[in-house]
Tab-separated table of C-alpha atoms in Angstrom:
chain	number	residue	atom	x	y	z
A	25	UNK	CA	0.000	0.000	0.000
A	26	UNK	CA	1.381	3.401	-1.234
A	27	UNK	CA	1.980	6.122	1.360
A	28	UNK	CA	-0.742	8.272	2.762
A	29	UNK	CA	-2.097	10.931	0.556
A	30	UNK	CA	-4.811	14.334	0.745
A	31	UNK	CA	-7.464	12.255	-0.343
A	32	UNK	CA	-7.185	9.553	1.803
A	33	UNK	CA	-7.105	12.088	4.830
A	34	UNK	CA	-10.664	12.431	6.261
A	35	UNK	CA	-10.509	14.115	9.396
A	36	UNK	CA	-8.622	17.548	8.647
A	37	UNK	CA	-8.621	20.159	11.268
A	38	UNK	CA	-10.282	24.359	10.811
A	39	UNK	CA	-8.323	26.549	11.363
A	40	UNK	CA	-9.977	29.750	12.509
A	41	UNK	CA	-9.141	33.455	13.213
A	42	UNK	CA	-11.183	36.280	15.221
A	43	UNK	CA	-14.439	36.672	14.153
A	44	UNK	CA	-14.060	39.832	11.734
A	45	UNK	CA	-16.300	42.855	12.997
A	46	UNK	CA	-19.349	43.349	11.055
A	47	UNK	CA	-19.874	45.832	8.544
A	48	UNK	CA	-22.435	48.314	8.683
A	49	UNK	CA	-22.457	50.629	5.230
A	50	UNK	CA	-23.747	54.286	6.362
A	51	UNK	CA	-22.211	57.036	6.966
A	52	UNK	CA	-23.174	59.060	9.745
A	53	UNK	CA	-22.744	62.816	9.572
A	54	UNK	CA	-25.841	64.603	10.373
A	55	UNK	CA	-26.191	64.563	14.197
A	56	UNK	CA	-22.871	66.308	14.479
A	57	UNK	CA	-24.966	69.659	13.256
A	58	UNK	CA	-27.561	68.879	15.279
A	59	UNK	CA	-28.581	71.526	18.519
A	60	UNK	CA	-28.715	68.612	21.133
A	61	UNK	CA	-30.475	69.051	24.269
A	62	UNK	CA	-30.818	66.915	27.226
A	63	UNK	CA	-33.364	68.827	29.461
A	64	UNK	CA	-35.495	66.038	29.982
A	65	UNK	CA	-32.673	63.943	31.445
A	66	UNK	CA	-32.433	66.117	34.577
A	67	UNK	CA	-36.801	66.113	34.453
A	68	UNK	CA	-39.510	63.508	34.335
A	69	UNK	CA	-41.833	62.935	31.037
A	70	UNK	CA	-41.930	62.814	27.452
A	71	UNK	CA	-42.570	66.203	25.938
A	72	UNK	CA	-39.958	68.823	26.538
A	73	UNK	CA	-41.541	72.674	25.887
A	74	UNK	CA	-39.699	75.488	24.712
A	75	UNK	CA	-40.740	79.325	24.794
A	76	UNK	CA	-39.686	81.700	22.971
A	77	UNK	CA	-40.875	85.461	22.105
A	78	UNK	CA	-42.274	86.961	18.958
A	79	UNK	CA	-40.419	89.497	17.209
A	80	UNK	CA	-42.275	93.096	17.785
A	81	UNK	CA	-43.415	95.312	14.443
A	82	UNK	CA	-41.749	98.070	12.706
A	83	UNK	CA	-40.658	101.298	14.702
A	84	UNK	CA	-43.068	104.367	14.170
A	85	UNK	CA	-42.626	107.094	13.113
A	86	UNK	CA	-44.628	109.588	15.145
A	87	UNK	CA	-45.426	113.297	14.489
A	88	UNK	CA	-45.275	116.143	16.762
A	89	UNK	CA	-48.941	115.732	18.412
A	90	UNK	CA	-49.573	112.061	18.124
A	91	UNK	CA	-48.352	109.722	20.831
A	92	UNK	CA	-46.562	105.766	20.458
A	93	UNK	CA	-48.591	102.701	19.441
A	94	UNK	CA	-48.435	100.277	22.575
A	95	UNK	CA	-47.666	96.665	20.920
A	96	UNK	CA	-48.424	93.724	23.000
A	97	UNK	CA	-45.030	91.398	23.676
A	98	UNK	CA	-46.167	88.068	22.473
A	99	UNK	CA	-44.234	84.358	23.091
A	100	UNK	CA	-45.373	81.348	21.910
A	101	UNK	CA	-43.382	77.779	22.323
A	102	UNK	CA	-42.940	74.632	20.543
A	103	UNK	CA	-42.745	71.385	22.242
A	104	UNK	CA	-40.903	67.946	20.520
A	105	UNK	CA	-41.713	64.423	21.941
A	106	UNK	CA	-39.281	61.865	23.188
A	107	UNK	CA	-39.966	57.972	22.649
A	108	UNK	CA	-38.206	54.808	23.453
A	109	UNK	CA	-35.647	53.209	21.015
A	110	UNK	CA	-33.917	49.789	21.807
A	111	UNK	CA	-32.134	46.477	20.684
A	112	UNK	CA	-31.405	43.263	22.154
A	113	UNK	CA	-28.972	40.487	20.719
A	114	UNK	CA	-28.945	36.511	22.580
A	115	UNK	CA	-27.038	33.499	22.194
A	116	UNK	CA	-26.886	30.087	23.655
A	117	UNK	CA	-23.844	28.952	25.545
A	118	UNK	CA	-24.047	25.841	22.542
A	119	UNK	CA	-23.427	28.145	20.092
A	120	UNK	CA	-20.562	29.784	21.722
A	121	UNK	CA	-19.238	26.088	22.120
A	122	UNK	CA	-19.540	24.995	19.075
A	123	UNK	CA	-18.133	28.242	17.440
A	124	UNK	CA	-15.687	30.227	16.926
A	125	UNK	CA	-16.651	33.424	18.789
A	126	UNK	CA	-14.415	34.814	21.392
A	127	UNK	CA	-16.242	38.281	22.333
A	128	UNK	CA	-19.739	38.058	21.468
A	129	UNK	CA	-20.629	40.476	24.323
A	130	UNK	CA	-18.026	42.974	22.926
A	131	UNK	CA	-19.493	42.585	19.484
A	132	UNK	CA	-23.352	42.660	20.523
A	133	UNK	CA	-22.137	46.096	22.187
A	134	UNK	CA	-20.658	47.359	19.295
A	135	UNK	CA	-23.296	46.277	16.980
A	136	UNK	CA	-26.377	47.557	18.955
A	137	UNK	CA	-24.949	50.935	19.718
A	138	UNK	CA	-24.015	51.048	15.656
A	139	UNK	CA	-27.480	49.749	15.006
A	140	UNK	CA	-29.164	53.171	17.166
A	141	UNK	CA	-26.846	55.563	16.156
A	142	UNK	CA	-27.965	54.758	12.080
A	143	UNK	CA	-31.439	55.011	13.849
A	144	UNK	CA	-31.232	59.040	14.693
A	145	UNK	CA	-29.654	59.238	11.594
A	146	UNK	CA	-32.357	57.807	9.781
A	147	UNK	CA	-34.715	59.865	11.381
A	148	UNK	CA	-32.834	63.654	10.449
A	149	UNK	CA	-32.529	62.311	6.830
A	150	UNK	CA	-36.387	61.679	6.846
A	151	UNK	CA	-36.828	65.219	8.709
A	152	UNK	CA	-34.532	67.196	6.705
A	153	UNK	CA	-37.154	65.907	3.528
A	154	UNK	CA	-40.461	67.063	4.876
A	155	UNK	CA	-41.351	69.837	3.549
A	156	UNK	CA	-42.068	72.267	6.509
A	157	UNK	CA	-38.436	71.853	7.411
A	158	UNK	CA	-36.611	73.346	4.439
A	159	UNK	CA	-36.786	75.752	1.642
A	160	UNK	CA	-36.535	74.976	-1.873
A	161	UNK	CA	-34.191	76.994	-3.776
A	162	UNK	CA	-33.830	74.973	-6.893
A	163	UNK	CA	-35.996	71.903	-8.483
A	164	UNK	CA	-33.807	70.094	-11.418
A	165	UNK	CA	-36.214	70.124	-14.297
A	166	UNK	CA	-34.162	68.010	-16.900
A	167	UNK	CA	-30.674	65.932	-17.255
A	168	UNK	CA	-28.458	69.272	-17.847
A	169	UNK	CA	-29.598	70.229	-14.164
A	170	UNK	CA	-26.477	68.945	-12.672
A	171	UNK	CA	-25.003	70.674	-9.417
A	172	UNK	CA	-21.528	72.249	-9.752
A	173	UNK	CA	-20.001	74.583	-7.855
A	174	UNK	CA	-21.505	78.087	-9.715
A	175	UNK	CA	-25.482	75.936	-9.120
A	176	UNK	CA	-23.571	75.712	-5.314
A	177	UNK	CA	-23.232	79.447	-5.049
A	178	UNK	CA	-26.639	80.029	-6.758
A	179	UNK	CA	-28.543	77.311	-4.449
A	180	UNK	CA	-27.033	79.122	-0.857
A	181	UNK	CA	-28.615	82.356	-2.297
A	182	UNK	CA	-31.941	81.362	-3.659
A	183	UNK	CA	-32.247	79.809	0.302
A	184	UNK	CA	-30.874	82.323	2.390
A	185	UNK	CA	-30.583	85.533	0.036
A	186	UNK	CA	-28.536	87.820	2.102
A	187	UNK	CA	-27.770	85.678	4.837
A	188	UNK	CA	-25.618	83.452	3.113
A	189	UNK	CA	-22.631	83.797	5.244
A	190	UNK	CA	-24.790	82.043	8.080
A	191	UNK	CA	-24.744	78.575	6.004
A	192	UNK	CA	-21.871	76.392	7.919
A	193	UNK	CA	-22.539	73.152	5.824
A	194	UNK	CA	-24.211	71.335	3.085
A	195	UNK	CA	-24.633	67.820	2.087
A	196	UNK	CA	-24.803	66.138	-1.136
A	197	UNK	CA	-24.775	62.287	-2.653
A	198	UNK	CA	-21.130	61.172	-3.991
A	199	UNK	CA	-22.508	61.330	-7.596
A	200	UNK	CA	-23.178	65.006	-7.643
A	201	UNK	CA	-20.194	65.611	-5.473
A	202	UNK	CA	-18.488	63.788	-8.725
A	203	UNK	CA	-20.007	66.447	-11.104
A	204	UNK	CA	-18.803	69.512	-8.953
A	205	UNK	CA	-15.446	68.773	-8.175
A	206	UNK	CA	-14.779	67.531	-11.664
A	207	UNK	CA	-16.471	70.583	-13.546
A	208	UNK	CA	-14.347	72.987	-15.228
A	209	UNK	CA	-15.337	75.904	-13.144
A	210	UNK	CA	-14.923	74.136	-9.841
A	211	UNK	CA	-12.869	76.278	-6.724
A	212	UNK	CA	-10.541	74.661	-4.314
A	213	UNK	CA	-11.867	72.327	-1.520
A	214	UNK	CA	-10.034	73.048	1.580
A	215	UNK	CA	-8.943	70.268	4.249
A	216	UNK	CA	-7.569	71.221	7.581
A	217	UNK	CA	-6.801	69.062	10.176
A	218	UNK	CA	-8.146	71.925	12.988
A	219	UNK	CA	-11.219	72.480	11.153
A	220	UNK	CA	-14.005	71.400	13.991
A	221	UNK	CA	-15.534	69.050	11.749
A	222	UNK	CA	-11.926	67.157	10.530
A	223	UNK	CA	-12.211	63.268	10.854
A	224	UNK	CA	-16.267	63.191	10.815
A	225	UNK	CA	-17.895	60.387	8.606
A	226	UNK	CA	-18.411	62.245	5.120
A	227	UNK	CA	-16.414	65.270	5.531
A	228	UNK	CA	-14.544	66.181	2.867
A	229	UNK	CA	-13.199	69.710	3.192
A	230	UNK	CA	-14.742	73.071	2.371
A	231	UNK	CA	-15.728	75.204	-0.290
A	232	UNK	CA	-17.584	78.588	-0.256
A	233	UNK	CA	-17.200	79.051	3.411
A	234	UNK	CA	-19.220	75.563	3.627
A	235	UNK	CA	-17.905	72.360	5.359
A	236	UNK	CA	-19.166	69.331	2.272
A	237	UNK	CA	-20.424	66.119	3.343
A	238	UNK	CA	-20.708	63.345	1.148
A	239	UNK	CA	-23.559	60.971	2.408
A	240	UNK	CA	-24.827	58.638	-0.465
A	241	UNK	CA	-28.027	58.615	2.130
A	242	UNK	CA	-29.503	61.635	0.452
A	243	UNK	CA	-32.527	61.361	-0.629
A	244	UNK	CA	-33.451	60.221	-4.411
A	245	UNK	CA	-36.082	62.435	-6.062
A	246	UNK	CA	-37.880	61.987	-9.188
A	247	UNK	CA	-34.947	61.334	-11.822
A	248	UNK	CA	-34.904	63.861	-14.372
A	249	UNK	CA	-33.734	63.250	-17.856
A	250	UNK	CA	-33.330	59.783	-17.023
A	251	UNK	CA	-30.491	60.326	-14.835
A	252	UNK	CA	-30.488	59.553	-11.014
A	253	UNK	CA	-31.424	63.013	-9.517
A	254	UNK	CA	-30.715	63.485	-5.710
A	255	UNK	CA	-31.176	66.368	-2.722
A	256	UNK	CA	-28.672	68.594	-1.829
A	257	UNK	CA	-29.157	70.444	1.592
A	258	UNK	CA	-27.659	73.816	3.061
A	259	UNK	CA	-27.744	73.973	6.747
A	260	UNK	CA	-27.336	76.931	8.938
A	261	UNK	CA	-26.537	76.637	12.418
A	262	UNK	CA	-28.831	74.092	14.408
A	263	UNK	CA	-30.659	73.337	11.780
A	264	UNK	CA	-32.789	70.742	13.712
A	265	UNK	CA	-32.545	69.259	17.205
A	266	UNK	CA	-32.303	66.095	18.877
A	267	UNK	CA	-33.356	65.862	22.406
A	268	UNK	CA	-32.288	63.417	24.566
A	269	UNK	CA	-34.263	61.847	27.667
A	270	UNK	CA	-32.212	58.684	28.505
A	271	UNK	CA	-29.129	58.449	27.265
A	272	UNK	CA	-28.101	54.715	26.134
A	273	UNK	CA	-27.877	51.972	28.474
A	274	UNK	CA	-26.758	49.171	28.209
A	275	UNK	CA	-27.958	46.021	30.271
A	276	UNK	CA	-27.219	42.149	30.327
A	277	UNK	CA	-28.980	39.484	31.691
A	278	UNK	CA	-28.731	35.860	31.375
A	279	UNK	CA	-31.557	32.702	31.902
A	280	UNK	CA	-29.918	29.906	33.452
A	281	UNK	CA	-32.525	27.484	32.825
A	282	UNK	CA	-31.944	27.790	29.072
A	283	UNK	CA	-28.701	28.374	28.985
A	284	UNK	CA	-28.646	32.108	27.322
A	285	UNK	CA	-26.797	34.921	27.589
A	286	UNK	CA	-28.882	38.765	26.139
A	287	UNK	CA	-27.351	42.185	25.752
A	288	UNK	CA	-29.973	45.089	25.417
A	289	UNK	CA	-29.497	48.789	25.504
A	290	UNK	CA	-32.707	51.289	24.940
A	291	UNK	CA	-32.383	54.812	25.233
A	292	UNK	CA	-35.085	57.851	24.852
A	293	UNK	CA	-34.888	60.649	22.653
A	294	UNK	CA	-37.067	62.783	19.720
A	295	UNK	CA	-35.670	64.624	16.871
A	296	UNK	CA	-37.255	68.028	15.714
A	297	UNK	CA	-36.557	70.692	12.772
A	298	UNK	CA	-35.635	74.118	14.119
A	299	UNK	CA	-36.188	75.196	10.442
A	300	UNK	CA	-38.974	78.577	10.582
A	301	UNK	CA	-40.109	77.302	13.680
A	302	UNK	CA	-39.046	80.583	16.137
A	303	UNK	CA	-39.751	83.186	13.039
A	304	UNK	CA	-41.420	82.089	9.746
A	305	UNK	CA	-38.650	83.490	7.761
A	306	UNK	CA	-36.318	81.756	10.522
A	307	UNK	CA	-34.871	79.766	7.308
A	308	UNK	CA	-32.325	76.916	8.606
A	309	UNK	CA	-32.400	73.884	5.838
A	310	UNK	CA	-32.563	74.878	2.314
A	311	UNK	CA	-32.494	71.980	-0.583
A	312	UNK	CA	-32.563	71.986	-4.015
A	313	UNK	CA	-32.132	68.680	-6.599
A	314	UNK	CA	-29.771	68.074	-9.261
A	315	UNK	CA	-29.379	65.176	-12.046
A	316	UNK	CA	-26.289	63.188	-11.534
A	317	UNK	CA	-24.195	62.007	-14.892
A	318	UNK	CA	-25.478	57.952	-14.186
A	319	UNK	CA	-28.622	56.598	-15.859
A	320	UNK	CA	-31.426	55.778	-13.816
């Protein structure tokens, strides 16, 4: 009989490493312009009010015999809702036995606070697209609509007119980012490693006194021309809110009689837009849509 060869081998051993992390695909940039407030963490409840005054009329103009107008000071508030949000991940001792997992605690950690974090930023992306929270400064009408840096310039205006210099950032998906910084008439984009927003998910540098986030969550609109059209959003300063009641916890508990181990963390919180809310001309969010260069 011939020495031993592969095939004749039937047991043949695994050989495993650590369990690679899992990958979650979205970028997260939103919350870090977000006004976040945490009143109702110091405060029973669920709703969390905020007052605020009215802005008084024009001054008069009186003449020599006829005496002031007396204007009422008005306030008024708004109020934004907080609600539970929470995940849980298990396993059986077995399967940690018969696996290769090392750190599933660490990992169910990891995973659920990943998992809730893409939650709140789900929720701004949704908010930042109803229509009561931005204004429209530009609606792509056809495939040459694309957004470059001179549509850029021309959006921040249309939105804020004169008060231009208050935008601080916008946001955009990578395929019209493509068409701006590869158009002919495109300016420099400007990285610094002290800017406040350096290292964020999606930051890319600035351009026309903007910081430029690349998030391919933008929202798809109606695709014009047959090309994939997308919003593009200019923020001003706390452009929305989120309000925090709980912050996460994290808890673990583990049932003996069948032999399983769970990791849950909830936390409360509500988002709101801040967009016209104090002032109707309060304008915080403007958006416009532009047709990328990819078919549809």
């Amino acid at each position: 009989m011939g020495a031993t060869v592969a095939a004749d081998v039937v047991f043949r051993p695994k050989v495993w490493s650590d369990h690679a992390m899992a990958y979650f695909d979205r970028k997260m940039s939103l919350g870090q312009l977000a006004l976040v407030d945490k009143t109702l963490t110091s405060a029973p409840g669920e709703t969390v009010n905020f007052p605020y005054y009215k802005a008084i009329g024009a001054a008069q103009s009186p003449s020599e015999s006829e005496g002031l107008e007396v204007e009422a000071l008005e306030d008024d508030s708004f109020s934004v809702t907080v609600a539970e949000c929470g995940k849980a991940v298990g396993w059986k001792d077995k399967s940690k036995r018969v696996g290769a997992q090392k750190d599933p605690e660490g990992e169910a950690q990891r995973q659920i606070g990943r998992v809730i974090a893409e939650k709140v930023d789900t929720d701004l992306q949704t908010l930042i697209n109803v229509s009561d929270n931005y204004v429209t400064g530009f609606t792509a009408a056809g495939a040459s609509d694309k957004f470059t840096l001179s549509e850029l310039l021309k959006l921040k205006i249309a939105c804020f007119g004169d008060k231009m210099g208050q935008a601080i950032a916008v946001s955009m998906h990578s395929l019209n980012y493509a068409t701006m910084m590869t158009d002919t008439t495109s300016g420099m984009l400007k990285m610094d490693a002290n800017d406040p927003f350096y290292g964020v998910e999606g930051f890319m540098g600035r351009i026309l006194g903007m910081a430029i986030f690349v998030l391919d969550t933008s929202l798809r609109v109606s695709d014009q021309g047959a090309k994939k059209t997308y919003a593009v959003h200019i923020f001003k300063a706390n452009p929305f809110g989120i309000y925090m009641a709980e912050e996460l916890m994290f808890e673990k508990d583990r049932d003996i009689l069948h032999r399983e181990n769970i990791v849950a963390a909830t936390c409360w919180y509500g988002t709101l837009g801040l967009h016209a809310k104090v002032a109707t001309n309060d304008y915080r969010i403007g958006r416009g849509t532009y047709a990328s260069e990819v078919a549809a």
